[in-house]
PDB file of C-alpha atoms in Angstrom:
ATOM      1  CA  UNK E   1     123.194  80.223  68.371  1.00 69.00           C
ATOM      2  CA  UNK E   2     126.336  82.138  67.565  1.00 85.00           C
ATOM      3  CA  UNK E   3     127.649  82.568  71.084  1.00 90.00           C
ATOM      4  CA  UNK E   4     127.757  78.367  71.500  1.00 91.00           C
ATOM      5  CA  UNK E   5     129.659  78.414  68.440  1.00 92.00           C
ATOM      6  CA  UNK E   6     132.271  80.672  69.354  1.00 92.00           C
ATOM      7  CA  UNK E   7     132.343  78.833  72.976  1.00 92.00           C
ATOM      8  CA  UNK E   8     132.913  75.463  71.442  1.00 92.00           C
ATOM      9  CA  UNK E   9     135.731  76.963  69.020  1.00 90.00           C
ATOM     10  CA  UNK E  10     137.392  78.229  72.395  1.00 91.00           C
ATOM     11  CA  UNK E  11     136.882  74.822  74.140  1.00 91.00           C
ATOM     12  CA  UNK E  12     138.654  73.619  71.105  1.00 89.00           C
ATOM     13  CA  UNK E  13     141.695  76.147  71.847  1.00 89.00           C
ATOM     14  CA  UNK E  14     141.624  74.643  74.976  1.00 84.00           C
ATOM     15  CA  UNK E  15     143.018  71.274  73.749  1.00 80.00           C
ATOM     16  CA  UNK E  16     140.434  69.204  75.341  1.00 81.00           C
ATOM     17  CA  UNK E  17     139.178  65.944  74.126  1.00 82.00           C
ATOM     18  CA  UNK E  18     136.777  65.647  71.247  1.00 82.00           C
ATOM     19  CA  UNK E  19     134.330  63.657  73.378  1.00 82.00           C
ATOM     20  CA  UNK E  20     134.690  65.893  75.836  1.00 86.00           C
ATOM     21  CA  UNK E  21     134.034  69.233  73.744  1.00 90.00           C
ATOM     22  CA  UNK E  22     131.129  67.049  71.954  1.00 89.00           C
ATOM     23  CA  UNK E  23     129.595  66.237  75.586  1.00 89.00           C
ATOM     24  CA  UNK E  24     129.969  70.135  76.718  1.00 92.00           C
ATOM     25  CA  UNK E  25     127.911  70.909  73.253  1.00 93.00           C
ATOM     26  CA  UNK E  26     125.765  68.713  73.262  1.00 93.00           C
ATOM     27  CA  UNK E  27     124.757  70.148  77.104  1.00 94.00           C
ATOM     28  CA  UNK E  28     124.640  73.615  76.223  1.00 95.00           C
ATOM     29  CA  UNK E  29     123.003  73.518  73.167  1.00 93.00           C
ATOM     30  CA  UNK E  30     120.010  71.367  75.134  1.00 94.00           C
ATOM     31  CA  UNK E  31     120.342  74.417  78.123  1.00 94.00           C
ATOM     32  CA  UNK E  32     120.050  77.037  75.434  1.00 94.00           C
ATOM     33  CA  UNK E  33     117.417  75.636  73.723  1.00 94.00           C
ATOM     34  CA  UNK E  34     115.216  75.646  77.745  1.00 94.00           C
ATOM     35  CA  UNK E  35     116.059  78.781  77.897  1.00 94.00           C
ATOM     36  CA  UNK E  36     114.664  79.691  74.452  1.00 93.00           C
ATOM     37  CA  UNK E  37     111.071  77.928  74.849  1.00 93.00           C
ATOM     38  CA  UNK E  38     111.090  80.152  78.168  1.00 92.00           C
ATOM     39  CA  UNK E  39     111.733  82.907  75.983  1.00 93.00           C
ATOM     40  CA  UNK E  40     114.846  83.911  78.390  1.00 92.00           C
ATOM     41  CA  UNK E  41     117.993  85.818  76.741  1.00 90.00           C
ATOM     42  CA  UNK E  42     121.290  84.623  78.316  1.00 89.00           C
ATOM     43  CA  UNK E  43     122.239  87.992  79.145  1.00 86.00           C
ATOM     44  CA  UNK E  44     119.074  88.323  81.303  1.00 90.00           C
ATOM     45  CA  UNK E  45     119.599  84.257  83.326  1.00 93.00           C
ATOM     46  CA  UNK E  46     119.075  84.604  86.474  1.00 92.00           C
ATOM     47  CA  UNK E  47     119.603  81.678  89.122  1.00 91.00           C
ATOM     48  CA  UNK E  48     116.190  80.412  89.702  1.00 89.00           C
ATOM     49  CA  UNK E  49     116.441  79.956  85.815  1.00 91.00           C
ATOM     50  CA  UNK E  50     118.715  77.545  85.956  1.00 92.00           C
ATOM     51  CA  UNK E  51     117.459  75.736  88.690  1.00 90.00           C
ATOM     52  CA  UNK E  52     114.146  75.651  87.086  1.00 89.00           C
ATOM     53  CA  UNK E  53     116.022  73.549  83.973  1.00 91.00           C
ATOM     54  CA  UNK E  54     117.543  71.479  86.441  1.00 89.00           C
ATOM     55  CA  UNK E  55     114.881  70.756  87.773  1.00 86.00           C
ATOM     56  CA  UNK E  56     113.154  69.398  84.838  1.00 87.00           C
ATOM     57  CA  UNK E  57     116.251  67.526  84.138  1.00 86.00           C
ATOM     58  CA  UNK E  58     115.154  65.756  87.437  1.00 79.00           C
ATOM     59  CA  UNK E  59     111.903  65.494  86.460  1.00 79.00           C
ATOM     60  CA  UNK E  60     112.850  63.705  83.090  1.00 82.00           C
ATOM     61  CA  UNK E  61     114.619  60.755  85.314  1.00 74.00           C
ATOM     62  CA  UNK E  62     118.295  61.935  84.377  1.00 79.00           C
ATOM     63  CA  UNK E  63     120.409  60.410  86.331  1.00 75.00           C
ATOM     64  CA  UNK E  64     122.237  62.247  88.829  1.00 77.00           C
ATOM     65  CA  UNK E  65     125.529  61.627  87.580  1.00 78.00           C
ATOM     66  CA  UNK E  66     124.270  62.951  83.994  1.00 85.00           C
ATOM     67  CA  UNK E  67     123.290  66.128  85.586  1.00 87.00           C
ATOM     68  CA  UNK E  68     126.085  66.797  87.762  1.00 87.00           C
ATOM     69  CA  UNK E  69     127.909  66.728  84.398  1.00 89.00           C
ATOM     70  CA  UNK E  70     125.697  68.781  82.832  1.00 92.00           C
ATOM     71  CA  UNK E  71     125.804  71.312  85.692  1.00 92.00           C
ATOM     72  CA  UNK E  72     129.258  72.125  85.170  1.00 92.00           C
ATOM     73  CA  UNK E  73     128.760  72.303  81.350  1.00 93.00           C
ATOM     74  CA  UNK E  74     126.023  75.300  82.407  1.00 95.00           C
ATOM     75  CA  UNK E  75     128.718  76.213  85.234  1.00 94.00           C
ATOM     76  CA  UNK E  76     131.476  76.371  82.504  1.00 94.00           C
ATOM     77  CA  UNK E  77     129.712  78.218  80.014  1.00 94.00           C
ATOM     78  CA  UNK E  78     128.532  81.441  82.125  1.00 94.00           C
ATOM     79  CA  UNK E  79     131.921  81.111  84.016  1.00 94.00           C
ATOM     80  CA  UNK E  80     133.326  81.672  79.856  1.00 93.00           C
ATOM     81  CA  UNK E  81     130.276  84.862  79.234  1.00 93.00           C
ATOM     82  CA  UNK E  82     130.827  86.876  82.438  1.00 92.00           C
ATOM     83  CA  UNK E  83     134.954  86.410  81.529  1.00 91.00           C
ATOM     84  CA  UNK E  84     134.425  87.650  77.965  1.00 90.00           C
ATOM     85  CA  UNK E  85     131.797  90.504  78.944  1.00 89.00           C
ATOM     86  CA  UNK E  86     128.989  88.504  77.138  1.00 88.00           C
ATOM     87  CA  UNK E  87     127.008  88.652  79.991  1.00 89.00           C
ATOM     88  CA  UNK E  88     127.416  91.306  83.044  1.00 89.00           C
ATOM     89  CA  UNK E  89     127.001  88.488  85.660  1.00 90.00           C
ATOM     90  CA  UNK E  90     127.499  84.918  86.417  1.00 94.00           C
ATOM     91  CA  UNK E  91     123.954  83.741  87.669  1.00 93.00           C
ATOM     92  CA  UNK E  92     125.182  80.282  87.867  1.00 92.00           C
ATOM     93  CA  UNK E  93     128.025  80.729  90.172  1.00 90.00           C
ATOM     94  CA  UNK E  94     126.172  79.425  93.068  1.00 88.00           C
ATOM     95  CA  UNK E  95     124.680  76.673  91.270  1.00 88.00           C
ATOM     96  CA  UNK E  96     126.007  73.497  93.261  1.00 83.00           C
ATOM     97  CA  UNK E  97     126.458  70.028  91.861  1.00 78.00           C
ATOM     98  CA  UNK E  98     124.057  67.318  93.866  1.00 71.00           C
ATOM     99  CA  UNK E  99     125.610  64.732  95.764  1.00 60.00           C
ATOM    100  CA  UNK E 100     125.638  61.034  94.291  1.00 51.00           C
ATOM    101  CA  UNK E 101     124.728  59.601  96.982  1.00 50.00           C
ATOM    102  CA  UNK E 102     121.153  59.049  97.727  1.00 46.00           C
ATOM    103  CA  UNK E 103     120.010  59.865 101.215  1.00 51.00           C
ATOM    104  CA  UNK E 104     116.940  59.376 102.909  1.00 60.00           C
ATOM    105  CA  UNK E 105     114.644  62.157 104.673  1.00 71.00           C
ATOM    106  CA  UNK E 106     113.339  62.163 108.263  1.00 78.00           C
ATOM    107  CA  UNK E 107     110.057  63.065 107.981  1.00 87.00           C
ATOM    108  CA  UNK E 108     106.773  62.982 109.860  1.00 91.00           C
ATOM    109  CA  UNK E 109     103.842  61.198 109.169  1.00 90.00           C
ATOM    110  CA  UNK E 110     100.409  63.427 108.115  1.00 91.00           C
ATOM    111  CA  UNK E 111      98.996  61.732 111.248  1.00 93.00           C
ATOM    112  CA  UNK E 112     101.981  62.265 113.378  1.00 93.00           C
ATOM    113  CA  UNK E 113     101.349  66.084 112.448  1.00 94.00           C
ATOM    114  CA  UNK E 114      97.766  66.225 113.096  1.00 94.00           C
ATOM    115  CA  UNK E 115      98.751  64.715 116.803  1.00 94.00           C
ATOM    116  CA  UNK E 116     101.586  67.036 116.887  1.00 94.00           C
ATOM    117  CA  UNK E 117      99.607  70.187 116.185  1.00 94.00           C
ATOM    118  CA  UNK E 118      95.808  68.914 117.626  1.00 93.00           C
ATOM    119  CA  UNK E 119      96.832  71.470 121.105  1.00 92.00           C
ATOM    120  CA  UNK E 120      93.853  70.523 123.781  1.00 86.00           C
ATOM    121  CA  UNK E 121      93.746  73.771 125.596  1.00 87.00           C
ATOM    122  CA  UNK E 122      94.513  77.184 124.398  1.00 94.00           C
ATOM    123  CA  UNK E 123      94.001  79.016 127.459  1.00 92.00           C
ATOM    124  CA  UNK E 124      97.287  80.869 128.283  1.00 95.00           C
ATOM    125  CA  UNK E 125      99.234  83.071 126.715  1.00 95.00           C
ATOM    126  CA  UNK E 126     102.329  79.886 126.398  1.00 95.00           C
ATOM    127  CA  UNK E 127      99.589  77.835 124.884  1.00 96.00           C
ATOM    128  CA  UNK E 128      98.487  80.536 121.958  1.00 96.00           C
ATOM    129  CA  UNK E 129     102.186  81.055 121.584  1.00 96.00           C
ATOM    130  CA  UNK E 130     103.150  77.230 121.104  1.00 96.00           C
ATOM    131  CA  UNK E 131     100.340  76.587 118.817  1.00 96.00           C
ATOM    132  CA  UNK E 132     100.864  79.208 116.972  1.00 96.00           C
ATOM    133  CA  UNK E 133     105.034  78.648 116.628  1.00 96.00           C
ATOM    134  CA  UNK E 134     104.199  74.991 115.048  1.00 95.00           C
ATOM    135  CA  UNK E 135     101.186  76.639 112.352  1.00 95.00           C
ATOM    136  CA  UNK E 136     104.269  78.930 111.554  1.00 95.00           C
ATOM    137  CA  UNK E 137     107.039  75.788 111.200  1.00 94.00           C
ATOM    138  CA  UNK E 138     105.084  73.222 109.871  1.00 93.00           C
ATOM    139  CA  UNK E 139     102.719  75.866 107.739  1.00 93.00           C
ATOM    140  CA  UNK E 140     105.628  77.662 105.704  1.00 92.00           C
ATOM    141  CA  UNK E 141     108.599  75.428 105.910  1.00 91.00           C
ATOM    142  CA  UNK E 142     111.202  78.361 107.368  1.00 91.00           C
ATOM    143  CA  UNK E 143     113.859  77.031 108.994  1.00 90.00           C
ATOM    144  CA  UNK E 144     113.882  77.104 113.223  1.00 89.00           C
ATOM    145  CA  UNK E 145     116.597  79.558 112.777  1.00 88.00           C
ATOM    146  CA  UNK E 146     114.394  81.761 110.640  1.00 91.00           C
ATOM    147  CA  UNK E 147     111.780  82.038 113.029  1.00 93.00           C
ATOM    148  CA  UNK E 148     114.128  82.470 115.758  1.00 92.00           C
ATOM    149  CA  UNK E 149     115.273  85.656 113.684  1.00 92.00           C
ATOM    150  CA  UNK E 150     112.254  87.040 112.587  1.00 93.00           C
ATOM    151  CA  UNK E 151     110.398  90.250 113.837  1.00 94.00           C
ATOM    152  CA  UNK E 152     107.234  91.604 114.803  1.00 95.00           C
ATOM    153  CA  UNK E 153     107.353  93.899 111.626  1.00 93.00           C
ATOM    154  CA  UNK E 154     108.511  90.745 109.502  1.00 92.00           C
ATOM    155  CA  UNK E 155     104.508  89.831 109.639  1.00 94.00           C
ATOM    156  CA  UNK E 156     101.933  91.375 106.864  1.00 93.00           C
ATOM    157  CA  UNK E 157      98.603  90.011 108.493  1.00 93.00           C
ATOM    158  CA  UNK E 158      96.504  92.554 105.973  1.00 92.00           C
ATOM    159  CA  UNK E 159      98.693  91.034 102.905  1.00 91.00           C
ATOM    160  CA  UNK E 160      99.140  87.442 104.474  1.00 91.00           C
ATOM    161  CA  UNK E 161     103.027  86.786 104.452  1.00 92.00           C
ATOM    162  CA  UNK E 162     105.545  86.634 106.243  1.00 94.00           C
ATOM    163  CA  UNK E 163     109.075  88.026 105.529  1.00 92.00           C
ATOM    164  CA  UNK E 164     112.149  86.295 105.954  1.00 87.00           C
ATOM    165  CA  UNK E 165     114.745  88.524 105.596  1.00 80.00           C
ATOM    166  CA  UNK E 166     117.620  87.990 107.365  1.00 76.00           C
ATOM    167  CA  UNK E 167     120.036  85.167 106.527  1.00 69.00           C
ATOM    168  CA  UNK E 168     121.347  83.873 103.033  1.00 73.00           C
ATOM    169  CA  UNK E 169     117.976  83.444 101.233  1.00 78.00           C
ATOM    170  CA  UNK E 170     115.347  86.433 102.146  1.00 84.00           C
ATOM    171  CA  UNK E 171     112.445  85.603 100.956  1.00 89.00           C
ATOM    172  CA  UNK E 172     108.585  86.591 101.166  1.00 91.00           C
ATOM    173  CA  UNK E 173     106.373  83.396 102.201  1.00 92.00           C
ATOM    174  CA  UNK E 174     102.385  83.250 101.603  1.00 92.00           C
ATOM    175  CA  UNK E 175     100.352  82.106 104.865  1.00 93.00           C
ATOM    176  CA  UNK E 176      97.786  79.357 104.790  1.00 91.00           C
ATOM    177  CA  UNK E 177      94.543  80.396 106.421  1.00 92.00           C
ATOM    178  CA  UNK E 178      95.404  77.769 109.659  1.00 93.00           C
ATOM    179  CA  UNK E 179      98.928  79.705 109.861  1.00 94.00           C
ATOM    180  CA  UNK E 180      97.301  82.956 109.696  1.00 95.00           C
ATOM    181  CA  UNK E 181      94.687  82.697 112.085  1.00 95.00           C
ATOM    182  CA  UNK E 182      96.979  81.508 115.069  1.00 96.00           C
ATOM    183  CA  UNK E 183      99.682  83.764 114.351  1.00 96.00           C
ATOM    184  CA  UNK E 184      97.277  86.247 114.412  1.00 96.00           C
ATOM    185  CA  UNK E 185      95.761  85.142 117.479  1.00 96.00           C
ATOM    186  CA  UNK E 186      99.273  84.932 118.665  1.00 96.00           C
ATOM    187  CA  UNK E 187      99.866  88.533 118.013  1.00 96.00           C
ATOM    188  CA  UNK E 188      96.906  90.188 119.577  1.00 95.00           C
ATOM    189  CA  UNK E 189      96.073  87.726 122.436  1.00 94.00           C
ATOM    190  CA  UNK E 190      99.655  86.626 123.365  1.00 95.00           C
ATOM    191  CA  UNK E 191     102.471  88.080 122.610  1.00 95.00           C
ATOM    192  CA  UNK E 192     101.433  91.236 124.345  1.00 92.00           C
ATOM    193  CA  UNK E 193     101.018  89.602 127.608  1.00 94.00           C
ATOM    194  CA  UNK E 194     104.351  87.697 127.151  1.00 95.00           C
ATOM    195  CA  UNK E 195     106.987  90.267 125.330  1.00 94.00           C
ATOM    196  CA  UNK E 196     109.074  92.512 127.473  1.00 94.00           C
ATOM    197  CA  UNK E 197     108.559  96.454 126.439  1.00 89.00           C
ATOM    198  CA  UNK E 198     110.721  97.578 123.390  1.00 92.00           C
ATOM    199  CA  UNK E 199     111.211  93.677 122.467  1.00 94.00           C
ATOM    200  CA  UNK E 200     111.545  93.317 118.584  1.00 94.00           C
ATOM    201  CA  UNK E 201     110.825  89.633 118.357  1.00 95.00           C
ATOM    202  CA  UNK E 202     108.098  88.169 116.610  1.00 96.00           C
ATOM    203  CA  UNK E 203     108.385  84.980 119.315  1.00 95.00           C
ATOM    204  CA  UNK E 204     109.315  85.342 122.742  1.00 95.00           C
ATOM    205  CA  UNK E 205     110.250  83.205 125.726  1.00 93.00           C
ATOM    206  CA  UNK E 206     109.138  82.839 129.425  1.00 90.00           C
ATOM    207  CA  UNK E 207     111.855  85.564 129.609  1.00 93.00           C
ATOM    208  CA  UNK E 208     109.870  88.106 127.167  1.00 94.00           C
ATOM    209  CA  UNK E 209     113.132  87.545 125.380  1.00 94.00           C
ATOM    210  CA  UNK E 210     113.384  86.330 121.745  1.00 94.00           C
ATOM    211  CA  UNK E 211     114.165  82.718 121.820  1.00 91.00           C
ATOM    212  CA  UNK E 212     116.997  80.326 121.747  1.00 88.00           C
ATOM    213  CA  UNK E 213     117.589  77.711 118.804  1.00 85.00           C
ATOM    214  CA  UNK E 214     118.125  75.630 122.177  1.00 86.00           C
ATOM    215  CA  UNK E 215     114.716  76.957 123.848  1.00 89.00           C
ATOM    216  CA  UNK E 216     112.704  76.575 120.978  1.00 90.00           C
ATOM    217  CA  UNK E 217     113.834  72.660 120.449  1.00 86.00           C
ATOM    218  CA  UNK E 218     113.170  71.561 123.502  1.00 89.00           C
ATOM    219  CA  UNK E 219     109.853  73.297 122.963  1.00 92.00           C
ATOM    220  CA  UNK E 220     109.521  71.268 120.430  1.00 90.00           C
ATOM    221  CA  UNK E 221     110.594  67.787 121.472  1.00 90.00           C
ATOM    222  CA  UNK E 222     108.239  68.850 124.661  1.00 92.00           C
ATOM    223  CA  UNK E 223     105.006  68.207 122.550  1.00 93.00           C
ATOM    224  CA  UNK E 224     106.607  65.771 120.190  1.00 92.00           C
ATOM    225  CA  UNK E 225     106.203  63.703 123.397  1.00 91.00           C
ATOM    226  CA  UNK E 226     103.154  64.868 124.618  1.00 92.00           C
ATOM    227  CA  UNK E 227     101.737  63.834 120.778  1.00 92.00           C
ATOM    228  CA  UNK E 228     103.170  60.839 121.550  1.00 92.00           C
ATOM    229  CA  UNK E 229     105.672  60.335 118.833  1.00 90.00           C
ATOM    230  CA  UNK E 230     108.210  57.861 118.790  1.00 84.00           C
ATOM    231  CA  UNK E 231     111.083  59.715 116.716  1.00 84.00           C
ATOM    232  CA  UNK E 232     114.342  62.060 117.546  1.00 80.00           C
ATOM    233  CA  UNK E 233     113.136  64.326 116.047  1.00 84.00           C
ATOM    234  CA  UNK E 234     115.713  66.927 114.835  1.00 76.00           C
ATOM    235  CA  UNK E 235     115.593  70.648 113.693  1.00 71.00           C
ATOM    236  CA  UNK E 236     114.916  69.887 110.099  1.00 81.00           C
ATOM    237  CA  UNK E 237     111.797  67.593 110.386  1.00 87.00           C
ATOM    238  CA  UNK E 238     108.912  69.846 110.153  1.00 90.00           C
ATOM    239  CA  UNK E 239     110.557  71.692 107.425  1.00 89.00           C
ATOM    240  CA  UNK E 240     111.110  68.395 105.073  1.00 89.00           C
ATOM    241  CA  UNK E 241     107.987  67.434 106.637  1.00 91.00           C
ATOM    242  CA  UNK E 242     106.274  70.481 104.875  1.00 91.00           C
ATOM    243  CA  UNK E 243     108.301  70.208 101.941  1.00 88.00           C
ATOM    244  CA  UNK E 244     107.276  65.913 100.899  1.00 88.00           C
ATOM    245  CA  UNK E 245     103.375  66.693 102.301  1.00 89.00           C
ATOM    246  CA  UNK E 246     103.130  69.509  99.736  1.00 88.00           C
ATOM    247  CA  UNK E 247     104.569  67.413  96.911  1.00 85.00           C
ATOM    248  CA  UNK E 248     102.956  64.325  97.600  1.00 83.00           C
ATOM    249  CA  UNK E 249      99.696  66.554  96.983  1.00 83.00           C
ATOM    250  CA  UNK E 250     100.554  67.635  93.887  1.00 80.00           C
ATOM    251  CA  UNK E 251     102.819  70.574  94.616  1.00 82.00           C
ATOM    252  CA  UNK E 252     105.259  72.084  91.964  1.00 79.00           C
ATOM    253  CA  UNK E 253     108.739  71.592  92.830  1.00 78.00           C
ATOM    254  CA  UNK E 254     110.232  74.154  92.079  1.00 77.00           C
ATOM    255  CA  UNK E 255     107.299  76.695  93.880  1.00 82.00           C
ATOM    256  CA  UNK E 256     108.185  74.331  96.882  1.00 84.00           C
ATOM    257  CA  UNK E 257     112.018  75.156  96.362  1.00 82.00           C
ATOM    258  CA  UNK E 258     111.519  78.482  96.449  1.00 83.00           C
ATOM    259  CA  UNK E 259     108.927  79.046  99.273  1.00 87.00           C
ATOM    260  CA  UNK E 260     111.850  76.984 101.004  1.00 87.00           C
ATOM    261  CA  UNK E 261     115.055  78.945  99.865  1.00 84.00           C
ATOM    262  CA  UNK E 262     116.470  76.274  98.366  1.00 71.00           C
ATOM    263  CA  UNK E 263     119.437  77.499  96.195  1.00 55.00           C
ATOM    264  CA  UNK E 264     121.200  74.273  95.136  1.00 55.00           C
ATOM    265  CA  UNK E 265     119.526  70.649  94.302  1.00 57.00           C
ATOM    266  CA  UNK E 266     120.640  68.211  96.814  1.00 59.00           C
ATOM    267  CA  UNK E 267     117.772  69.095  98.982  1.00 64.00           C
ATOM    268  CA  UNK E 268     115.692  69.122  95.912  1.00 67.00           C
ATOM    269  CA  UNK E 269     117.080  65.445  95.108  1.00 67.00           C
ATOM    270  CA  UNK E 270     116.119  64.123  98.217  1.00 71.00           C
ATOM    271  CA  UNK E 271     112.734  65.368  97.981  1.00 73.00           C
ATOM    272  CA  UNK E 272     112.581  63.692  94.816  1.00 70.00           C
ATOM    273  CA  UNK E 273     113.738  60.868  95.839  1.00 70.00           C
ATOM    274  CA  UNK E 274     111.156  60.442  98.633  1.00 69.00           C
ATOM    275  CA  UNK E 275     108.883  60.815  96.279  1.00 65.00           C
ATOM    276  CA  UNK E 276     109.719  58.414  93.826  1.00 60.00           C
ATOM    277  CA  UNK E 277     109.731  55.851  96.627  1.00 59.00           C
ATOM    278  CA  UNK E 278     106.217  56.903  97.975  1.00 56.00           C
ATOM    279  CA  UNK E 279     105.465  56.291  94.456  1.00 48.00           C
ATOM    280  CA  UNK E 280     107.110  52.715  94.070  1.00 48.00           C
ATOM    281  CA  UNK E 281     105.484  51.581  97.398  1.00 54.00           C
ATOM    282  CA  UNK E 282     101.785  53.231  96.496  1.00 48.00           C
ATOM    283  CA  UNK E 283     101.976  50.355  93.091  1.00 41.00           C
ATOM    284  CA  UNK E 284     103.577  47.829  95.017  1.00 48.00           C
ATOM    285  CA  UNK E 285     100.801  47.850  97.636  1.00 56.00           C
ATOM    286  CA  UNK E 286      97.587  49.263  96.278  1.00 46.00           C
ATOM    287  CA  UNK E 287      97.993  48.137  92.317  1.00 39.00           C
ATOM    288  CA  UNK E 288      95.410  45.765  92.064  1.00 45.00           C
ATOM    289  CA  UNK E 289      97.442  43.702  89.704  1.00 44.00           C
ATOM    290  CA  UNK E 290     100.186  42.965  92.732  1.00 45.00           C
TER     291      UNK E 290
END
């Protein structure tokens, strides 16, 4: 492609190192050819583009020092487009590098969830609300300050989604059949008996008030200990919990990245990674050649 040309002959101007300009080609020219067996034009990338090759790149076992280098050779080149008007904007300018260091995820068991979400008695308004607040958390993966934030009018029961619009990634989010049902339930049964007049909130306190992050946790860590569960659990937990259940089922990544609003790949690496070790334990412990 003509425009990689002319970018490597200004790299060159740039009195870099030939293995460095040979390592930027070699990067783009394996970028541009993604984006031409997706049948994308450069001026027309958009971010989820690029996350979507990066996330093959993860899927190919690159190492993660290979792709942070390859990140900024992506990084580099539409930072060089937008500059010389090739393309209008820079949809990589968000695009973080992933952290070298591995870390691991908190995350619930399957069982721990089923104990966590089997609620014994729906028979008060608090108890339809409850139930239905950890169908919403563990059922779409939105962050606790997301559903903290979220409206009455941010539910589509007819279309079944929710809408998470406020924050830094808005986003529309499918609902299971479980999550519909008690939100639903929630809605009709509940929230009308709990909600102060005029109160825009989808979720509401004792107070008829939309919650606290603070009120909703120890909510939370209320029937964590009712279920029984022996970990501190922490405001992320049910969200990576959603995110490695749905993958370890067979789950595309990068659907899962985006019903999550996921904009950069460490999370995405750690997800990864905990799969990769589910996978390493599964053939260390079930192959029947151990």
């Amino acid at each position: 492609m003509e425009v990689v040309e002319e970018y490597i002959k200004y790299l060159n101007s740039k009195n870099l190192s030939k293995n460095t300009i040979s390592s930027y080609y070699i990067d783009i020219k394996r970028y541009v050819d993604y984006l031409k067996e997706k049948m994308i034009s450069l001026d027309n990338v958009v971010e989820n583009d690029i996350i979507g090759y990066i996330i093959r790149l993860e899927q190919e076992n690159i190492s993660v020092a290979t792709v942070s280098r390859m990140i900024s050779s992506i990084k580099s080149f539409h930072d060089y487009l937008f500059f010389y008007g090739i393309s209008k904007n820079n949809p990589a300018r968000n695009i973080k590098k992933p952290k070298i260091e591995k870390n691991s995820l908190d995350i619930l068991t399957e069982e721990e969830i089923k104990r966590l979400l089997d609620f014994k008695n729906l028979n008060t308004p608090k108890e339809i609300r409850d139930k239905a607040i950890f169908e919403i958390l563990y059922g779409t993966g939105i962050k606790v300050s997301e559903l903290i934030d979220m409206d009455i009018d941010s539910v589509e029961l007819d279309l079944d989604y929710i809408c998470c619009d406020k924050g830094k990634n808005p986003r529309i989010i499918p609902l299971s059949n479980t999550s519909k049902e008690y939100l639903e339930k929630y809605i009709k049964e509940s929230r009308t008996e709990l909600a102060n007049e005029d109160e825009k909130a989808l979720f509401v306190s004792s107070l008829g008030q939309r919650f606290t992050r603070q009120g909703l946790w120890k909510l939370i860590k209320k029937y964590a200990n009712l279920a029984n569960i022996d970990k501190n659990i922490n405001p992320s937990m049910l969200r990576h919990s959603f995110a490695i259940h749905l993958l370890n089922e067979g789950a595309n990544v990068a659907v899962v990245s985006k019903i999550l609003g996921n904009s950069n790949l460490s999370s995405l690496q750690s997800y990864l990674n905990h799969i990769n070790k589910n996978m390493r334990r599964e053939i260390k412990e079930k192959h029947p050649r151990k």
